[in-house]
Amino acid sequence: MSDNDTIFGRIIRREIPADIVYEDELCLAFRDVNPQAPIHILIVPKQPVAKLSDCLPEHRGVLGHMLLKAAEIARQEGCGEAFRLVINNGEEAGQSVFHLHIHILGGRPFGWPPG
Ligand code: 5GP
């Protein structure tokens, strides 16, 4: 287990179970264990990086890939054209797992500002 390993690293390596909805060579998507909407999926890069603000130009490809996949997964999971993507960056912004992830939320209306 490396220093930047987290629960998501263990899910990627299949050391703990998750309800996986999509996988390819760059990313994995699985249902959030504590859903905040009828559809709540997390998409994570297989190569661990703690948070968005740690990303470098070399992460451009995987970041773009994850965004495109997030829209595809949202459609596939029944969000229609209405869904929200969230990246919590840093503890004060609500990040609790320090392996970059995009929340895909759908299946209900969302307010603004997000709080
Ligand atoms: P964050 O607060 O870092 O933006 O989001 C972390 C998310 O990971 C939370 O929504 C939390 O419910 C989810 N989560 C934490 N541990 C697990 C787990 O073991 N399995 C799954 N599927 N989701 C988890």
Short mmCIF file of C-alpha atoms and ligand atoms in Angstrom, two decimals:
data_model
loop_
_atom_site.label_atom_id
_atom_site.label_comp_id
_atom_site.label_asym_id
_atom_site.label_seq_id
_atom_site.Cartn_x
_atom_site.Cartn_y
_atom_site.Cartn_z
CA MET A 1 0.00 0.00 0.00
CA SER A 2 1.60 3.28 -1.13
CA ASP A 3 1.39 6.59 0.77
CA ASN A 4 -1.32 7.96 -1.48
CA ASP A 5 -3.42 4.79 -1.37
CA THR A 6 -7.04 5.18 -0.31
CA ILE A 7 -10.25 3.19 -0.18
CA PHE A 8 -10.66 3.90 -3.92
CA GLY A 9 -7.29 2.27 -4.62
CA ARG A 10 -8.59 -0.82 -2.83
CA ILE A 11 -11.77 -0.76 -4.94
CA ILE A 12 -9.70 -0.45 -8.15
CA ARG A 13 -7.63 -3.48 -7.09
CA ARG A 14 -10.82 -5.40 -6.16
CA GLU A 15 -9.66 -5.73 -2.55
CA ILE A 16 -13.05 -4.46 -1.41
CA PRO A 17 -16.34 -4.75 -3.27
CA ALA A 18 -18.12 -1.95 -5.12
CA ASP A 19 -21.04 -1.75 -7.51
CA ILE A 20 -19.00 -1.07 -10.64
CA VAL A 21 -20.88 0.42 -13.60
CA TYR A 22 -18.01 1.12 -16.02
CA GLU A 23 -14.32 0.33 -16.42
CA ASP A 24 -11.62 0.89 -19.01
CA GLU A 25 -7.83 1.16 -18.97
CA LEU A 26 -7.87 4.70 -17.54
CA CYS A 27 -10.78 4.89 -15.15
CA LEU A 28 -13.33 3.06 -13.02
CA ALA A 29 -16.90 4.13 -12.17
CA PHE A 30 -18.92 2.74 -9.27
CA ARG A 31 -21.98 3.65 -7.21
CA ASP A 32 -21.42 5.85 -4.15
CA VAL A 33 -22.00 3.87 -0.95
CA ASN A 34 -23.87 6.86 0.59
CA PRO A 35 -25.88 8.25 -2.35
CA GLN A 36 -26.96 11.91 -2.29
CA ALA A 37 -29.32 11.48 -5.26
CA PRO A 38 -31.18 8.56 -6.87
CA ILE A 39 -28.20 8.23 -9.22
CA HIS A 40 -24.83 8.85 -7.56
CA ILE A 41 -21.76 7.43 -9.24
CA LEU A 42 -18.08 8.15 -8.69
CA ILE A 43 -15.60 8.08 -11.54
CA VAL A 44 -11.94 7.75 -10.57
CA PRO A 45 -8.66 7.58 -12.50
CA LYS A 46 -6.85 4.26 -12.09
CA GLN A 47 -3.58 6.16 -11.73
CA PRO A 48 -3.98 7.74 -8.29
CA VAL A 49 -3.71 11.49 -7.89
CA ALA A 50 -4.97 12.98 -4.62
CA LYS A 51 -6.93 15.92 -5.95
CA LEU A 52 -7.60 18.06 -8.99
CA SER A 53 -5.23 20.82 -7.87
CA ASP A 54 -2.36 18.30 -7.82
CA CYS A 55 -2.90 17.48 -11.50
CA LEU A 56 -0.19 18.35 -14.02
CA PRO A 57 -0.24 18.85 -17.78
CA GLU A 58 0.43 15.10 -18.10
CA HIS A 59 -3.03 14.46 -16.59
CA ARG A 60 -4.79 16.35 -19.38
CA GLY A 61 -5.67 13.17 -21.26
CA VAL A 62 -7.15 11.26 -18.34
CA LEU A 63 -9.08 14.32 -17.11
CA GLY A 64 -10.66 14.88 -20.51
CA HIS A 65 -11.39 11.17 -20.81
CA MET A 66 -13.13 11.10 -17.41
CA LEU A 67 -15.33 14.09 -18.29
CA LEU A 68 -16.43 12.53 -21.57
CA LYS A 69 -17.07 9.20 -19.82
CA ALA A 70 -19.00 10.94 -17.03
CA ALA A 71 -21.48 12.31 -19.58
CA GLU A 72 -21.74 8.89 -21.24
CA ILE A 73 -22.28 7.11 -17.91
CA ALA A 74 -24.87 9.70 -16.83
CA ARG A 75 -26.83 8.99 -20.02
CA GLN A 76 -26.40 5.23 -19.69
CA GLU A 77 -27.57 5.26 -16.05
CA GLY A 78 -30.75 7.17 -16.89
CA CYS A 79 -29.97 10.77 -15.91
CA GLY A 80 -31.23 12.02 -19.26
CA GLU A 81 -29.79 15.42 -20.07
CA ALA A 82 -30.01 16.66 -16.46
CA PHE A 83 -27.19 15.74 -14.14
CA ARG A 84 -24.56 17.41 -12.00
CA LEU A 85 -20.83 16.71 -11.87
CA VAL A 86 -18.97 17.64 -8.67
CA ILE A 87 -15.29 17.58 -7.78
CA ASN A 88 -14.61 18.42 -4.14
CA ASN A 89 -11.03 19.68 -3.95
CA GLY A 90 -9.57 19.80 -0.44
CA GLU A 91 -11.01 19.11 2.98
CA GLU A 92 -12.72 22.49 3.36
CA ALA A 93 -14.52 21.95 0.08
CA GLY A 94 -15.86 18.61 1.33
CA GLN A 95 -13.25 16.19 -0.01
CA SER A 96 -12.99 13.14 2.24
CA VAL A 97 -11.23 10.61 0.00
CA PHE A 98 -7.90 11.79 -1.37
CA HIS A 99 -7.99 9.97 -4.68
CA LEU A 100 -9.40 12.33 -7.33
CA HIS A 101 -13.03 11.56 -8.21
CA ILE A 102 -15.89 13.11 -10.11
CA HIS A 103 -19.33 12.70 -8.53
CA ILE A 104 -22.07 12.09 -11.11
CA LEU A 105 -25.41 13.01 -9.54
CA GLY A 106 -28.78 12.64 -11.19
CA GLY A 107 -32.39 11.58 -10.90
CA ARG A 108 -33.64 14.64 -9.00
CA PRO A 109 -33.61 18.44 -9.37
CA PHE A 110 -30.60 20.31 -7.95
CA GLY A 111 -30.55 23.74 -6.35
CA TRP A 112 -28.02 26.55 -6.75
CA PRO A 113 -25.90 27.70 -4.96
CA PRO A 114 -24.82 24.22 -3.91
CA GLY A 115 -24.02 25.07 -0.26
P1 5GP B 1 -15.71 13.31 -1.30
O1 5GP B 1 -16.33 13.69 0.01
O2 5GP B 1 -14.25 12.97 -1.12
O3 5GP B 1 -15.94 14.29 -2.41
O4 5GP B 1 -16.45 12.01 -1.78
C1 5GP B 1 -16.14 10.74 -1.32
C2 5GP B 1 -17.32 9.87 -1.60
O5 5GP B 1 -16.91 8.52 -1.48
C3 5GP B 1 -18.49 10.06 -0.63
O6 5GP B 1 -19.65 10.44 -1.35
C4 5GP B 1 -18.63 8.70 0.04
O7 5GP B 1 -19.98 8.34 0.26
C5 5GP B 1 -17.95 7.77 -0.96
N1 5GP B 1 -17.34 6.59 -0.37
C6 5GP B 1 -16.53 6.55 0.73
N2 5GP B 1 -16.12 5.31 0.97
C7 5GP B 1 -16.69 4.53 0.01
C8 5GP B 1 -16.63 3.13 -0.25
O8 5GP B 1 -15.99 2.34 0.45
N3 5GP B 1 -17.34 2.68 -1.32
C9 5GP B 1 -18.07 3.52 -2.13
N4 5GP B 1 -18.72 2.97 -3.16
N5 5GP B 1 -18.14 4.85 -1.90
C10 5GP B 1 -17.46 5.35 -0.84
#
